[in-house]
Each structure stands twice: as C-alpha cells, then as structure tokens.
Amino acid sequence: MAKLTFVGGIHPYDGKDLSKDKPIQDVLPKGEMVYPMSQHIGAPAKPIVAKGDRVLAGQKIAESGGFVSAPIYASVSGTVKSIETRRVVTGDLIQSIVIDNDGLYESMEFHPYAPVDKLQKDEIIDIVKEAGVVGMGGAGFPTHVKLSPKDPDKIDYVIANCAECEPYLTSDYRRMMEEPDKLIGGLKIILKLFDNAHGILAVEDNKPDCISLLKQMTKNDPQITVKALKTKYPQGAERQLIYATTGRKINSSMLPADVGCIVDNVDTVVAIYRAVTEGRPLMERIVTVTGDAVANPRNFRVPIGMSYQELLDVAGGFKQDPEKIICGGPMMGFGMFDLNVPTTKTSTALLALTQDDVSAMEPSPCINCGRCVEACPGRIVPSLLATYAEHFDEESFVEHNGMECCECGCCSFVCPAKRPLTQEIKSMRKIQLAKKKKK
C-alpha cells in the first residue's frame, strides 16, 4: 500500500531523539510576564486593564480588536506593571501588557459549559472565540474565523495536523501520547460544527506508537480515521497535508475551506476541547526546548508570557555556548538575538545549536542542477524566482508563480551552490503581499 504523501520534499536530520521521550513538565515562571497584543494574524487585541490593576490567572486582560482578532488572558496572578512596547522574537516592538508575577498563581474559577451535545453550533464558535484560541502551529490565525466558513455544509474533512514534520520539535508528539483523549475530544467538538464532515488524525509514520494509540482509541468511531503519512518534510504544511490525506489541491489564492477542508494543529484542537468542556481560556501551551547546546532538552507546559530566558534556565541552560538560537524549528523558525522576549500563543520551540551551518555557507553561482525544482513541494522553480527577486523583477516573479512558495526552505536545504533561495523569494513575497494589502 502506497504511503500518503506529496511530490517533492526532503529528509533532513530530525533531531527528535533529544526530547521525544521526555514527558511534559509543568513550569511556574518567577519573573515578570509580558503579553504582546499581536499574538495572532489580524487586528491587535486591545488592553482592558490599567497600570496597578491586580489580575488572576485566566482573567481577560485584552479584548479582540475586530472579527479577525483574539482576546488575551493572564497566565499568572499579579499586578499590571505597565502597558508599553516590548520586543518580540521577530525583533518587532509590539504594545504589550507587563505583569509583575506575585508568585501566588491564584486563578479564576473555570466552569464547564453545557454538555457539548446540548450546545448550538454558534455557541461553540463563540466559546472558542472568547477563549482566545488561535492556530498554534505557527501562523496564529484566529480559530473561530477558521471554524466559520461561508458554507459549512461543503466541509467534507476536518484534519487534525499531527504530522509535526519540523525537525527537533516534539511538543505535539508528547501531547498526543500523554493527552490523546483531549485531542480526540477536541476533534469531535469541531466535527459537531460540520454535518457532512469526517475527521482525520494525520500522523507521520515515524510515530508508530502514536498511530497505534490513536487507532486503538478511535476504532469504534466511524466518524474519525487515523491516517499514517510518509515521514517527509514539509508533510505538515497545510497544502501538502490536504493533498496527502484527501488528494485535493489548493494554491496561494485559496483557503482549505475552498476544497472542503478544515485543518487545525494538535495544540489548537486541545485548546478547543479545554475551552468548551472546561471553560478554560488559552493561557498555556507546550514548548520544546532542545538542541545539542541545551543541557536538558525537554517539553514544557509553559504559561504564555514567560520569557525564553527563564524557560531555558529551567532546562538547565546551555552546556555549550550555541552559535545559533532559533525560535521554532531549523527549517521555518526565526533566528533569535535576545532570549529576554516573551513566549506567545504561537511559540513552539526554543532550539539552540552548537554550530551555525547556514552562516558558514559561502553562496556561489547557480549550476542549473535542478535539485531545488525536484525538492519544491509547490512545483515551482526556486532558482529562477530567486534570481527575479535579487533583481527586483516583480513582474516576472509574479508571472512565474512566485506567490505559490510556502517558504518551507527545501530549496535552500538542497542547493549545492548554497544560494539563499528561500530568503530571496520570501523577501519578494513580502513586498507583493504588502502591495496587495495596500490596494
């Protein structure tokens, strides 16, 4: 039987052995907590607290700034120290609420809503919206928007993205192994919104224990199927995941709902479950701290707003000075210049490597080998598009489907000339998207 996959892709060293067998560890931050108002795609949240206010964990501190937005909740108890701009992992200065953690960890009382079977569809969506749930796989798209397509009856599949194809990351794997009931429960809640939909738990086959566990737990549920995907990067990218599991194709101008699919990350699905069944807003997530420079790689349940430096300290700090520190994975993460920045709803990992292979590379002219074309999951020509980007030839870039790039990094990874293909294409895509938004 052919394994479910897509055309193209690569097989980088996955580095998952460093942390995959480390159970989730709860951490209690001791330093100040910082909550940026932009932790999602869309309008920034608006503060509803003031300097000097005392807050509890689970208390709303910022409300949605529009339909495509999400509220933000305190994850510890303490006093609002200030509302000011703070630096985030991307280097941007973002308006943030700063809370002095009092170390008491006092929390609001959370009350379950009515049994799921008695909730109306719009009530479930409102609960998800009020809980501040966003896509936690990296993009940060407000989940209530994703769960509100124009025609819900045309949704055929709800796909839980359990692939976790990014090297080194193991947070989703640990969540699936330790709390599979919440993942399956969350998927069932989403399925209640779409009368004609079937649920898919899409897992890469490098997690056989996870596949076996999920199959065992869903064997008597005709509404949910566990699908084993071929282990290949970027198997978890939305377009590639949809194609591998359903055979349907989307491009950059389409949404998954246009081909009858809804896709959500593991942590997002669990957050939906907790919001609906426990009444808990989104105020924590699982983060992997890993890399060969980290003393004790682990997976942590992290209160959102905790600094990366404090999180690294819990992992024992560095056993060797790193040459490269990344927020996220090595393929699509952000290089970090400062660890004194806050974790957010979209934080997935802190990766510290003793060698910076990318900085050591010396780019040379393209040798026209075609490896980037073979590896590209978007079926475009990265070498050509990068050349257009270098020469600011915007018309040719768009004409040759530059906007179809998903910025996965496969082309840069395989290029024998060490050209920064993804970086060049990404820069031009940003320019084009900014112009489109301006229009």
Short mmCIF file of N, CA, C and O in Angstrom, two decimals, residues 297-397:
data_model
loop_
_atom_site.label_atom_id
_atom_site.label_comp_id
_atom_site.label_asym_id
_atom_site.label_seq_id
_atom_site.Cartn_x
_atom_site.Cartn_y
_atom_site.Cartn_z
N PRO A 297 17.35 18.88 27.27
CA PRO A 297 16.21 19.07 26.35
C PRO A 297 14.94 18.46 26.91
O PRO A 297 14.96 17.32 27.40
N ARG A 298 13.84 19.21 26.86
CA ARG A 298 12.59 18.73 27.43
C ARG A 298 11.41 19.39 26.72
O ARG A 298 11.58 20.31 25.91
N ASN A 299 10.22 18.91 27.07
CA ASN A 299 8.97 19.53 26.63
C ASN A 299 8.29 20.12 27.86
O ASN A 299 8.10 19.43 28.86
N PHE A 300 7.94 21.39 27.77
CA PHE A 300 7.38 22.10 28.93
C PHE A 300 5.97 22.61 28.65
O PHE A 300 5.66 23.03 27.53
N ARG A 301 5.13 22.57 29.70
CA ARG A 301 3.84 23.24 29.65
C ARG A 301 4.08 24.66 30.17
O ARG A 301 4.33 24.88 31.34
N VAL A 302 4.02 25.61 29.25
CA VAL A 302 4.51 26.96 29.53
C VAL A 302 3.37 27.97 29.63
O VAL A 302 2.57 28.10 28.69
N PRO A 303 3.25 28.70 30.74
CA PRO A 303 2.30 29.80 30.80
C PRO A 303 2.71 30.87 29.77
O PRO A 303 3.87 31.32 29.76
N ILE A 304 1.79 31.23 28.89
CA ILE A 304 2.09 32.22 27.85
C ILE A 304 2.51 33.53 28.50
O ILE A 304 1.89 34.00 29.46
N GLY A 305 3.57 34.14 27.97
CA GLY A 305 4.09 35.38 28.54
C GLY A 305 5.40 35.20 29.28
O GLY A 305 6.11 36.18 29.56
N MET A 306 5.75 33.96 29.58
CA MET A 306 7.02 33.66 30.25
C MET A 306 8.17 33.92 29.29
O MET A 306 8.07 33.66 28.09
N SER A 307 9.30 34.41 29.77
CA SER A 307 10.42 34.72 28.88
C SER A 307 11.15 33.44 28.47
O SER A 307 11.21 32.46 29.22
N TYR A 308 11.73 33.49 27.27
CA TYR A 308 12.51 32.35 26.78
C TYR A 308 13.73 32.11 27.66
O TYR A 308 14.14 30.96 27.86
N GLN A 309 14.32 33.18 28.20
CA GLN A 309 15.50 33.02 29.06
C GLN A 309 15.15 32.21 30.30
O GLN A 309 15.89 31.29 30.68
N GLU A 310 14.03 32.52 30.91
CA GLU A 310 13.63 31.80 32.11
C GLU A 310 13.30 30.34 31.78
O GLU A 310 13.62 29.43 32.56
N LEU A 311 12.70 30.12 30.62
CA LEU A 311 12.38 28.76 30.19
C LEU A 311 13.66 27.96 29.95
O LEU A 311 13.76 26.79 30.35
N LEU A 312 14.65 28.59 29.33
CA LEU A 312 15.93 27.92 29.11
C LEU A 312 16.60 27.58 30.43
O LEU A 312 17.18 26.49 30.59
N ASP A 313 16.50 28.47 31.42
CA ASP A 313 17.10 28.22 32.73
C ASP A 313 16.51 26.96 33.36
O ASP A 313 17.22 26.19 34.01
N VAL A 314 15.19 26.76 33.18
CA VAL A 314 14.53 25.56 33.73
C VAL A 314 15.10 24.30 33.06
O VAL A 314 15.16 23.23 33.68
N ALA A 315 15.51 24.44 31.80
CA ALA A 315 16.08 23.31 31.07
C ALA A 315 17.57 23.14 31.35
O ALA A 315 18.26 22.36 30.67
N GLY A 316 18.08 23.85 32.34
CA GLY A 316 19.48 23.70 32.73
C GLY A 316 20.45 24.62 32.02
O GLY A 316 21.67 24.50 32.21
N GLY A 317 19.92 25.52 31.19
CA GLY A 317 20.78 26.44 30.46
C GLY A 317 21.57 25.75 29.36
O GLY A 317 21.22 24.66 28.90
N PHE A 318 22.65 26.39 28.95
CA PHE A 318 23.49 25.83 27.88
C PHE A 318 24.62 24.97 28.47
O PHE A 318 25.27 25.37 29.43
N LYS A 319 24.84 23.81 27.88
CA LYS A 319 26.00 23.00 28.27
C LYS A 319 27.22 23.39 27.44
O LYS A 319 28.35 23.04 27.76
N GLN A 320 26.93 24.11 26.35
CA GLN A 320 27.99 24.62 25.48
C GLN A 320 27.44 25.87 24.79
O GLN A 320 26.27 25.91 24.42
N ASP A 321 28.27 26.89 24.64
CA ASP A 321 27.79 28.12 24.01
C ASP A 321 27.28 27.83 22.61
O ASP A 321 28.01 27.24 21.79
N PRO A 322 26.05 28.24 22.30
CA PRO A 322 25.49 27.98 20.97
C PRO A 322 25.97 29.02 19.95
O PRO A 322 26.22 30.18 20.29
N GLU A 323 26.08 28.58 18.72
CA GLU A 323 26.35 29.51 17.62
C GLU A 323 25.04 30.05 17.05
O GLU A 323 25.00 31.13 16.49
N LYS A 324 23.97 29.27 17.21
CA LYS A 324 22.68 29.67 16.65
C LYS A 324 21.56 29.33 17.62
O LYS A 324 21.49 28.22 18.15
N ILE A 325 20.68 30.31 17.85
CA ILE A 325 19.48 30.10 18.67
C ILE A 325 18.27 30.44 17.80
O ILE A 325 18.22 31.50 17.16
N ILE A 326 17.30 29.54 17.79
CA ILE A 326 16.14 29.67 16.90
C ILE A 326 14.85 29.56 17.69
O ILE A 326 14.72 28.69 18.57
N CYS A 327 13.91 30.42 17.40
CA CYS A 327 12.55 30.28 17.91
C CYS A 327 11.79 29.44 16.91
O CYS A 327 11.52 29.87 15.79
N GLY A 328 11.45 28.20 17.28
CA GLY A 328 10.82 27.29 16.35
C GLY A 328 11.82 26.24 15.89
O GLY A 328 12.80 25.95 16.57
N GLY A 329 11.57 25.67 14.72
CA GLY A 329 12.46 24.64 14.18
C GLY A 329 13.50 25.21 13.24
O GLY A 329 13.45 26.39 12.87
N PRO A 330 14.45 24.39 12.79
CA PRO A 330 15.54 24.87 11.95
C PRO A 330 15.12 25.24 10.53
O PRO A 330 15.82 26.01 9.87
N MET A 331 13.99 24.73 10.06
CA MET A 331 13.58 24.99 8.68
C MET A 331 12.77 26.28 8.54
O MET A 331 12.95 27.04 7.60
N MET A 332 11.87 26.54 9.49
CA MET A 332 10.98 27.70 9.35
C MET A 332 10.99 28.62 10.57
O MET A 332 10.18 29.55 10.65
N GLY A 333 11.89 28.38 11.51
CA GLY A 333 11.94 29.21 12.71
C GLY A 333 12.63 30.55 12.48
O GLY A 333 13.18 30.82 11.41
N PHE A 334 12.61 31.40 13.52
CA PHE A 334 13.26 32.71 13.48
C PHE A 334 14.57 32.66 14.27
O PHE A 334 14.59 32.17 15.41
N GLY A 335 15.64 33.18 13.69
CA GLY A 335 16.87 33.33 14.44
C GLY A 335 16.67 34.35 15.55
O GLY A 335 16.07 35.40 15.33
N MET A 336 17.15 34.04 16.77
CA MET A 336 16.95 34.92 17.91
C MET A 336 18.25 35.62 18.29
O MET A 336 19.31 35.00 18.28
N PHE A 337 18.15 36.90 18.62
CA PHE A 337 19.31 37.66 19.05
C PHE A 337 19.23 37.98 20.55
O PHE A 337 20.19 38.49 21.13
N ASP A 338 18.08 37.69 21.16
CA ASP A 338 17.88 38.00 22.57
C ASP A 338 16.87 37.02 23.14
O ASP A 338 15.80 36.80 22.56
N LEU A 339 17.20 36.41 24.29
CA LEU A 339 16.28 35.46 24.93
C LEU A 339 15.32 36.13 25.88
O LEU A 339 14.39 35.49 26.38
N ASN A 340 15.52 37.40 26.14
CA ASN A 340 14.62 38.13 27.05
C ASN A 340 13.42 38.67 26.28
O ASN A 340 13.15 39.87 26.28
N VAL A 341 12.73 37.77 25.62
CA VAL A 341 11.49 38.09 24.91
C VAL A 341 10.44 37.06 25.34
O VAL A 341 10.78 35.96 25.77
N PRO A 342 9.16 37.40 25.25
CA PRO A 342 8.12 36.51 25.79
C PRO A 342 7.71 35.39 24.85
O PRO A 342 7.74 35.53 23.62
N THR A 343 7.33 34.28 25.44
CA THR A 343 6.64 33.23 24.69
C THR A 343 5.22 33.73 24.39
O THR A 343 4.67 34.54 25.14
N THR A 344 4.67 33.26 23.30
CA THR A 344 3.33 33.67 22.89
C THR A 344 2.49 32.45 22.54
O THR A 344 2.94 31.31 22.68
N LYS A 345 1.28 32.69 22.07
CA LYS A 345 0.39 31.59 21.69
C LYS A 345 0.98 30.74 20.58
O LYS A 345 0.64 29.56 20.46
N THR A 346 1.85 31.32 19.75
CA THR A 346 2.39 30.59 18.60
C THR A 346 3.80 30.04 18.84
O THR A 346 4.41 29.52 17.92
N SER A 347 4.31 30.15 20.07
CA SER A 347 5.64 29.61 20.37
C SER A 347 5.60 28.09 20.37
O SER A 347 4.78 27.49 21.07
N THR A 348 6.49 27.47 19.61
CA THR A 348 6.52 26.02 19.56
C THR A 348 7.78 25.43 20.15
O THR A 348 7.76 24.34 20.73
N ALA A 349 8.91 26.15 20.00
CA ALA A 349 10.17 25.58 20.45
C ALA A 349 11.24 26.64 20.62
O ALA A 349 11.16 27.74 20.04
N LEU A 350 12.24 26.29 21.42
CA LEU A 350 13.48 27.05 21.52
C LEU A 350 14.59 26.07 21.16
O LEU A 350 14.78 25.06 21.84
N LEU A 351 15.28 26.35 20.08
CA LEU A 351 16.31 25.44 19.56
C LEU A 351 17.68 26.12 19.63
O LEU A 351 17.85 27.22 19.08
N ALA A 352 18.63 25.50 20.30
CA ALA A 352 19.98 26.05 20.42
C ALA A 352 20.98 25.05 19.86
O ALA A 352 21.08 23.91 20.32
N LEU A 353 21.74 25.48 18.85
CA LEU A 353 22.66 24.61 18.15
C LEU A 353 24.11 25.08 18.34
O LEU A 353 24.39 26.29 18.30
N THR A 354 25.01 24.13 18.51
CA THR A 354 26.42 24.49 18.72
C THR A 354 27.10 24.96 17.45
O THR A 354 28.13 25.63 17.52
N GLN A 355 26.53 24.62 16.30
CA GLN A 355 27.10 25.05 15.03
C GLN A 355 26.06 25.75 14.18
O GLN A 355 24.92 25.28 14.07
N ASP A 356 26.45 26.86 13.58
CA ASP A 356 25.57 27.59 12.67
C ASP A 356 26.00 27.29 11.24
O ASP A 356 26.82 27.99 10.65
N ASP A 357 25.45 26.20 10.71
CA ASP A 357 25.85 25.75 9.37
C ASP A 357 25.51 26.77 8.29
O ASP A 357 26.23 26.90 7.30
N VAL A 358 24.41 27.48 8.49
CA VAL A 358 23.97 28.43 7.47
C VAL A 358 24.94 29.60 7.33
O VAL A 358 25.33 29.98 6.22
N SER A 359 25.37 30.14 8.45
CA SER A 359 26.30 31.28 8.40
C SER A 359 27.64 30.89 7.81
O SER A 359 28.34 31.73 7.22
N ALA A 360 27.99 29.62 7.95
CA ALA A 360 29.28 29.16 7.43
C ALA A 360 29.26 28.93 5.92
O ALA A 360 30.31 28.76 5.29
N MET A 361 28.08 28.94 5.33
CA MET A 361 27.96 28.67 3.90
C MET A 361 28.44 29.86 3.06
O MET A 361 28.19 31.01 3.40
N GLU A 362 29.10 29.56 1.96
CA GLU A 362 29.54 30.58 1.01
C GLU A 362 28.77 30.39 -0.29
O GLU A 362 29.04 29.47 -1.05
N PRO A 363 27.78 31.25 -0.56
CA PRO A 363 26.99 31.11 -1.80
C PRO A 363 27.86 31.25 -3.04
O PRO A 363 28.83 32.01 -3.06
N SER A 364 27.50 30.49 -4.05
CA SER A 364 28.19 30.57 -5.34
C SER A 364 27.14 30.56 -6.45
O SER A 364 25.95 30.34 -6.18
N PRO A 365 27.52 30.81 -7.69
CA PRO A 365 26.53 30.88 -8.78
C PRO A 365 25.77 29.57 -8.97
O PRO A 365 26.29 28.48 -8.70
N CYS A 366 24.54 29.69 -9.41
CA CYS A 366 23.69 28.52 -9.71
C CYS A 366 24.35 27.64 -10.77
O CYS A 366 24.89 28.14 -11.76
N ILE A 367 24.33 26.32 -10.57
CA ILE A 367 24.91 25.39 -11.54
C ILE A 367 23.83 24.71 -12.38
O ILE A 367 24.11 23.75 -13.10
N ASN A 368 22.58 25.18 -12.23
CA ASN A 368 21.46 24.66 -13.02
C ASN A 368 21.28 23.15 -12.88
O ASN A 368 20.99 22.44 -13.84
N CYS A 369 21.43 22.65 -11.64
CA CYS A 369 21.31 21.21 -11.41
C CYS A 369 19.86 20.75 -11.30
O CYS A 369 19.55 19.58 -11.49
N GLY A 370 18.96 21.66 -10.93
CA GLY A 370 17.55 21.32 -10.83
C GLY A 370 17.13 20.68 -9.53
O GLY A 370 15.97 20.27 -9.37
N ARG A 371 18.04 20.59 -8.55
CA ARG A 371 17.67 19.94 -7.28
C ARG A 371 16.58 20.71 -6.54
O ARG A 371 15.72 20.12 -5.89
N CYS A 372 16.62 22.03 -6.64
CA CYS A 372 15.60 22.83 -5.95
C CYS A 372 14.22 22.57 -6.54
O CYS A 372 13.21 22.59 -5.83
N VAL A 373 14.17 22.33 -7.84
CA VAL A 373 12.88 22.05 -8.51
C VAL A 373 12.35 20.69 -8.06
O VAL A 373 11.15 20.53 -7.79
N GLU A 374 13.24 19.71 -7.95
CA GLU A 374 12.83 18.37 -7.51
C GLU A 374 12.31 18.40 -6.07
O GLU A 374 11.37 17.68 -5.73
N ALA A 375 12.94 19.21 -5.24
CA ALA A 375 12.56 19.23 -3.82
C ALA A 375 11.34 20.09 -3.54
O ALA A 375 10.65 19.87 -2.54
N CYS A 376 11.06 21.06 -4.40
CA CYS A 376 10.00 22.03 -4.12
C CYS A 376 8.62 21.39 -4.08
O CYS A 376 8.15 20.85 -5.08
N PRO A 377 7.92 21.43 -2.94
CA PRO A 377 6.57 20.86 -2.87
C PRO A 377 5.54 21.70 -3.60
O PRO A 377 4.45 21.21 -3.91
N GLY A 378 5.88 22.96 -3.90
CA GLY A 378 4.96 23.84 -4.61
C GLY A 378 5.06 23.73 -6.11
O GLY A 378 4.31 24.40 -6.84
N ARG A 379 6.00 22.90 -6.60
CA ARG A 379 6.20 22.65 -8.03
C ARG A 379 6.47 23.94 -8.80
O ARG A 379 5.92 24.18 -9.87
N ILE A 380 7.34 24.79 -8.24
CA ILE A 380 7.79 26.00 -8.91
C ILE A 380 9.30 25.90 -9.13
O ILE A 380 9.90 24.87 -8.81
N VAL A 381 9.92 26.94 -9.67
CA VAL A 381 11.35 26.90 -9.98
C VAL A 381 12.07 27.90 -9.07
O VAL A 381 12.25 29.07 -9.43
N PRO A 382 12.49 27.47 -7.88
CA PRO A 382 13.08 28.39 -6.91
C PRO A 382 14.30 29.15 -7.42
O PRO A 382 14.47 30.34 -7.12
N SER A 383 15.19 28.49 -8.18
CA SER A 383 16.40 29.15 -8.66
C SER A 383 16.07 30.34 -9.53
O SER A 383 16.69 31.42 -9.43
N LEU A 384 15.08 30.19 -10.38
CA LEU A 384 14.65 31.27 -11.27
C LEU A 384 13.98 32.39 -10.48
O LEU A 384 14.25 33.58 -10.69
N LEU A 385 13.10 32.02 -9.57
CA LEU A 385 12.37 33.01 -8.77
C LEU A 385 13.32 33.82 -7.88
O LEU A 385 13.15 35.03 -7.70
N ALA A 386 14.33 33.15 -7.33
CA ALA A 386 15.31 33.85 -6.51
C ALA A 386 16.09 34.87 -7.33
O ALA A 386 16.40 35.96 -6.85
N THR A 387 16.38 34.52 -8.57
CA THR A 387 17.09 35.45 -9.46
C THR A 387 16.21 36.67 -9.76
O THR A 387 16.68 37.82 -9.72
N TYR A 388 14.93 36.44 -10.00
CA TYR A 388 14.00 37.56 -10.21
C TYR A 388 13.96 38.45 -8.96
O TYR A 388 13.94 39.68 -9.05
N ALA A 389 13.91 37.81 -7.80
CA ALA A 389 13.85 38.57 -6.54
C ALA A 389 15.12 39.40 -6.34
O ALA A 389 15.06 40.56 -5.92
N GLU A 390 16.27 38.81 -6.64
CA GLU A 390 17.55 39.52 -6.50
C GLU A 390 17.60 40.78 -7.37
O GLU A 390 18.20 41.79 -7.00
N HIS A 391 16.97 40.69 -8.54
CA HIS A 391 16.99 41.81 -9.49
C HIS A 391 15.72 42.67 -9.41
O HIS A 391 15.49 43.51 -10.28
N PHE A 392 14.90 42.42 -8.39
CA PHE A 392 13.66 43.18 -8.17
C PHE A 392 12.76 43.18 -9.41
O PHE A 392 12.12 44.18 -9.73
N ASP A 393 12.75 42.05 -10.11
CA ASP A 393 11.89 41.90 -11.28
C ASP A 393 10.55 41.35 -10.79
O ASP A 393 10.27 40.15 -10.87
N GLU A 394 9.73 42.25 -10.29
CA GLU A 394 8.46 41.85 -9.66
C GLU A 394 7.50 41.22 -10.66
O GLU A 394 6.80 40.26 -10.34
N GLU A 395 7.45 41.76 -11.86
CA GLU A 395 6.51 41.24 -12.86
C GLU A 395 6.82 39.79 -13.20
O GLU A 395 5.92 38.93 -13.24
N SER A 396 8.09 39.49 -13.45
CA SER A 396 8.47 38.11 -13.79
C SER A 396 8.28 37.18 -12.59
O SER A 396 7.89 36.02 -12.74
N PHE A 397 8.55 37.70 -11.40
CA PHE A 397 8.37 36.90 -10.18
C PHE A 397 6.93 36.43 -10.03
O PHE A 397 6.66 35.25 -9.79
#
